[in-house]
């Protein structure tokens, strides 16, 4: 699925530490406000009347927490809803992350994803609003390998077969200035925009050019 301006109103990709979700009912949570002096260990610790809240974790990482979806506790790692923030960016930008929490469109960054997912087992959830209908996919095993391994994507336990991410599993990340895909005739990011764990080329590209319906 490529993100389209006319029919996609909201796209959010979020992570949740699986053990946190399993233990959540038995753990006291911290009431977080924007002025709170207490730094949460994870979004699991955040309770708020707001659906999404930007907080700084104890690790120092600034994240947006989703406190409502499926019980809350999600780190929102990727969000798009109107195409304001460009996603046709370089390797360095995708490594470090980009966008604006105030605008609401952003990508947390591959290096942050590597550091997060190398410390425990995470669940991935993708929510897409398409043609006025909401769809979601969940994966109970998700991690990103190191930059030396080109931020290779690892997903386990597909909940829907066929699944749009199946052909992207075990693929390395490609940007217009770092070609690591399996497309022998060129660079998938140059051909289709954005940056992604392209195969040859894509079944889904959530970072694709906003307003196009091209597949490849």
CSV table of C-alpha atoms in Angstrom, one decimal:
chain,number,residue,atom,x,y,z
A,1,UNK,CA,0.0,0.0,0.0
A,2,UNK,CA,1.4,3.4,-0.9
A,3,UNK,CA,0.3,6.4,1.1
A,4,UNK,CA,-2.1,8.6,-0.9
A,5,UNK,CA,-3.1,12.2,-0.2
A,6,UNK,CA,-6.7,11.8,-1.3
A,7,UNK,CA,-7.7,8.7,0.7
A,8,UNK,CA,-5.3,8.3,3.7
A,9,UNK,CA,-6.2,10.5,6.6
A,10,UNK,CA,-3.9,9.1,9.3
A,11,UNK,CA,-1.0,6.7,9.5
A,12,UNK,CA,0.7,5.7,12.7
A,13,UNK,CA,3.3,3.0,13.5
A,14,UNK,CA,3.9,2.2,17.1
A,15,UNK,CA,6.0,0.0,19.3
A,16,UNK,CA,5.2,-1.6,22.6
A,17,UNK,CA,7.6,-3.6,24.8
A,18,UNK,CA,5.9,-6.9,25.0
A,19,UNK,CA,6.8,-7.7,28.6
A,20,UNK,CA,5.4,-4.3,29.6
A,21,UNK,CA,2.1,-5.2,28.0
A,22,UNK,CA,2.0,-8.6,29.6
A,23,UNK,CA,2.8,-7.1,33.0
A,24,UNK,CA,0.8,-3.9,32.7
A,25,UNK,CA,-2.2,-4.9,34.9
A,26,UNK,CA,0.1,-5.6,37.8
A,27,UNK,CA,2.2,-2.5,37.6
A,28,UNK,CA,1.6,0.9,39.1
A,29,UNK,CA,1.6,3.7,36.4
A,30,UNK,CA,2.9,7.2,36.7
A,31,UNK,CA,0.5,10.1,36.1
A,32,UNK,CA,2.4,12.2,33.6
A,33,UNK,CA,1.7,15.8,32.8
A,34,UNK,CA,3.8,18.1,30.6
A,35,UNK,CA,5.3,19.7,33.8
A,36,UNK,CA,5.9,16.4,35.6
A,37,UNK,CA,9.4,16.0,37.1
A,38,UNK,CA,9.2,12.2,36.9
A,39,UNK,CA,10.7,10.6,33.8
A,40,UNK,CA,9.0,7.4,32.8
A,41,UNK,CA,10.9,4.3,31.8
A,42,UNK,CA,8.6,3.6,28.9
A,43,UNK,CA,5.3,4.7,27.5
A,44,UNK,CA,3.8,2.0,29.6
A,45,UNK,CA,4.3,4.3,32.6
A,46,UNK,CA,2.4,7.2,31.0
A,47,UNK,CA,-1.3,7.9,31.8
A,48,UNK,CA,-2.8,11.0,30.4
A,49,UNK,CA,-6.2,12.4,29.4
A,50,UNK,CA,-4.6,13.2,26.0
A,51,UNK,CA,-4.6,10.4,23.4
A,52,UNK,CA,-1.0,11.2,22.5
A,53,UNK,CA,1.6,12.9,24.7
A,54,UNK,CA,5.2,13.8,24.0
A,55,UNK,CA,7.5,12.9,26.9
A,56,UNK,CA,11.2,12.4,27.6
A,57,UNK,CA,11.9,8.9,28.8
A,58,UNK,CA,14.4,8.1,31.5
A,59,UNK,CA,16.9,7.1,28.7
A,60,UNK,CA,16.8,10.7,27.5
A,61,UNK,CA,14.9,9.8,24.3
A,62,UNK,CA,12.0,12.1,23.4
A,63,UNK,CA,9.0,10.2,22.1
A,64,UNK,CA,5.3,10.5,21.4
A,65,UNK,CA,3.3,8.1,23.6
A,66,UNK,CA,-0.1,6.7,22.5
A,67,UNK,CA,-2.0,6.3,25.8
A,68,UNK,CA,-5.3,5.0,24.4
A,69,UNK,CA,-4.9,2.5,21.5
A,70,UNK,CA,-5.4,-1.1,22.6
A,71,UNK,CA,-4.8,-0.1,26.2
A,72,UNK,CA,-2.0,2.4,25.6
A,73,UNK,CA,1.7,2.0,26.3
A,74,UNK,CA,2.8,2.6,22.7
A,75,UNK,CA,5.8,4.5,21.4
A,76,UNK,CA,4.7,6.2,18.1
A,77,UNK,CA,7.7,5.7,15.8
A,78,UNK,CA,6.2,7.0,12.6
A,79,UNK,CA,3.3,9.2,11.8
A,80,UNK,CA,1.9,10.9,8.7
A,81,UNK,CA,-1.5,12.5,8.0
A,82,UNK,CA,-1.3,15.4,5.5
A,83,UNK,CA,2.1,15.2,3.8
A,84,UNK,CA,3.5,18.4,5.4
A,85,UNK,CA,6.8,16.8,6.3
A,86,UNK,CA,8.8,15.3,3.4
A,87,UNK,CA,9.8,11.7,3.7
A,88,UNK,CA,12.1,11.6,0.7
A,89,UNK,CA,15.2,12.0,2.8
A,90,UNK,CA,18.8,10.8,3.1
A,91,UNK,CA,20.4,7.9,4.9
A,92,UNK,CA,21.6,10.2,7.7
A,93,UNK,CA,18.2,11.8,8.2
A,94,UNK,CA,16.6,8.4,8.4
A,95,UNK,CA,19.3,7.2,10.8
A,96,UNK,CA,18.8,10.2,13.1
A,97,UNK,CA,15.1,10.8,12.7
A,98,UNK,CA,13.2,13.8,11.4
A,99,UNK,CA,10.0,15.7,11.5
A,100,UNK,CA,8.1,17.7,14.2
A,101,UNK,CA,6.0,16.4,17.1
A,102,UNK,CA,4.1,19.7,17.1
A,103,UNK,CA,3.2,19.3,13.4
A,104,UNK,CA,2.5,15.7,14.1
A,105,UNK,CA,4.4,14.1,11.3
A,106,UNK,CA,7.8,12.5,12.1
A,107,UNK,CA,10.0,9.4,12.0
A,108,UNK,CA,11.8,8.4,15.2
A,109,UNK,CA,15.0,7.3,13.4
A,110,UNK,CA,16.6,3.9,12.6
A,111,UNK,CA,19.3,4.3,15.2
A,112,UNK,CA,16.8,4.9,17.9
A,113,UNK,CA,14.8,1.9,16.7
A,114,UNK,CA,17.9,-0.3,16.7
A,115,UNK,CA,18.7,0.8,20.3
A,116,UNK,CA,15.1,0.2,21.5
A,117,UNK,CA,14.6,-3.1,19.9
A,118,UNK,CA,18.0,-4.5,20.8
A,119,UNK,CA,17.1,-4.3,24.5
A,120,UNK,CA,14.0,-6.4,24.5
A,121,UNK,CA,11.2,-8.0,22.5
A,122,UNK,CA,8.8,-5.4,21.0
A,123,UNK,CA,5.4,-5.6,19.4
A,124,UNK,CA,4.8,-3.5,16.2
A,125,UNK,CA,1.4,-2.0,15.4
A,126,UNK,CA,0.5,-0.2,12.1
A,127,UNK,CA,-2.7,1.8,12.0
A,128,UNK,CA,-3.9,3.2,8.6
A,129,UNK,CA,-7.1,5.1,7.9
A,130,UNK,CA,-7.9,4.5,4.2
A,131,UNK,CA,-11.0,5.4,2.3
A,132,UNK,CA,-12.7,6.4,5.6
A,133,UNK,CA,-12.0,2.9,7.0
A,134,UNK,CA,-9.4,2.1,9.7
A,135,UNK,CA,-7.2,-0.9,9.3
A,136,UNK,CA,-4.4,-2.2,11.6
A,137,UNK,CA,-1.7,-4.8,11.6
A,138,UNK,CA,0.2,-6.2,14.5
A,139,UNK,CA,3.4,-8.2,14.8
A,140,UNK,CA,4.5,-9.7,18.1
A,141,UNK,CA,8.2,-9.8,17.1
A,142,UNK,CA,9.9,-6.7,15.7
A,143,UNK,CA,13.5,-5.5,15.7
A,144,UNK,CA,15.9,-3.4,13.6
A,145,UNK,CA,19.5,-4.5,13.2
A,146,UNK,CA,22.5,-2.1,13.5
A,147,UNK,CA,23.7,0.5,10.9
A,148,UNK,CA,26.6,-1.9,10.0
A,149,UNK,CA,23.9,-4.4,9.0
A,150,UNK,CA,22.0,-1.6,7.1
A,151,UNK,CA,19.2,-1.5,9.7
A,152,UNK,CA,17.8,-4.8,8.4
A,153,UNK,CA,14.2,-5.5,9.2
A,154,UNK,CA,13.2,-8.5,11.4
A,155,UNK,CA,9.5,-9.4,11.9
A,156,UNK,CA,7.9,-12.4,13.4
A,157,UNK,CA,4.4,-13.8,13.8
A,158,UNK,CA,2.4,-12.3,11.0
A,159,UNK,CA,-1.2,-12.0,12.0
A,160,UNK,CA,-2.6,-11.9,8.5
A,161,UNK,CA,-1.7,-14.0,5.6
A,162,UNK,CA,-0.9,-12.7,3.0
A,163,UNK,CA,0.6,-9.8,4.9
A,164,UNK,CA,1.9,-6.6,3.1
A,165,UNK,CA,5.2,-6.7,5.1
A,166,UNK,CA,6.1,-10.3,4.3
A,167,UNK,CA,8.2,-9.5,1.3
A,168,UNK,CA,10.0,-6.8,3.2
A,169,UNK,CA,11.1,-9.0,6.1
A,170,UNK,CA,14.9,-9.6,6.2
A,171,UNK,CA,15.5,-6.6,3.8
A,172,UNK,CA,18.0,-3.9,4.4
A,173,UNK,CA,17.0,-0.2,4.5
A,174,UNK,CA,17.4,1.8,1.3
A,175,UNK,CA,17.5,5.6,0.7
A,176,UNK,CA,18.2,7.6,-2.4
A,177,UNK,CA,21.9,7.8,-1.4
A,178,UNK,CA,22.3,4.3,0.0
A,179,UNK,CA,21.1,1.5,-2.3
A,180,UNK,CA,20.7,-1.8,-0.4
A,181,UNK,CA,17.7,-3.3,-2.1
A,182,UNK,CA,17.4,-6.3,-4.5
A,183,UNK,CA,16.4,-4.2,-7.5
A,184,UNK,CA,19.1,-5.0,-10.1
A,185,UNK,CA,18.1,-2.2,-12.5
A,186,UNK,CA,18.4,0.7,-10.0
A,187,UNK,CA,17.5,2.1,-6.6
A,188,UNK,CA,13.9,1.6,-5.4
A,189,UNK,CA,14.0,4.8,-3.4
A,190,UNK,CA,14.9,6.8,-6.5
A,191,UNK,CA,12.3,4.9,-8.5
A,192,UNK,CA,9.4,5.2,-6.1
A,193,UNK,CA,10.3,7.9,-3.5
A,194,UNK,CA,10.7,7.8,0.2
A,195,UNK,CA,13.0,5.2,1.8
A,196,UNK,CA,12.1,1.7,2.9
A,197,UNK,CA,13.1,-1.9,3.5
A,198,UNK,CA,12.7,-2.5,-0.2
A,199,UNK,CA,12.8,-5.9,-1.8
A,200,UNK,CA,12.5,-5.7,-5.6
A,201,UNK,CA,10.8,-3.1,-5.1
A,202,UNK,CA,7.8,-3.0,-2.7
A,203,UNK,CA,4.5,-4.3,-1.7
A,204,UNK,CA,4.1,-1.5,0.8
A,205,UNK,CA,6.0,1.7,1.2
A,206,UNK,CA,4.7,3.8,4.1
A,207,UNK,CA,7.4,6.4,3.4
A,208,UNK,CA,6.5,6.9,-0.2
A,209,UNK,CA,5.6,10.2,-1.9
A,210,UNK,CA,2.5,11.6,-0.4
A,211,UNK,CA,-0.2,11.8,-3.2
A,212,UNK,CA,1.0,9.0,-5.4
A,213,UNK,CA,-0.6,5.5,-5.9
A,214,UNK,CA,2.4,4.0,-7.7
A,215,UNK,CA,3.3,0.4,-6.9
A,216,UNK,CA,6.5,-1.4,-7.8
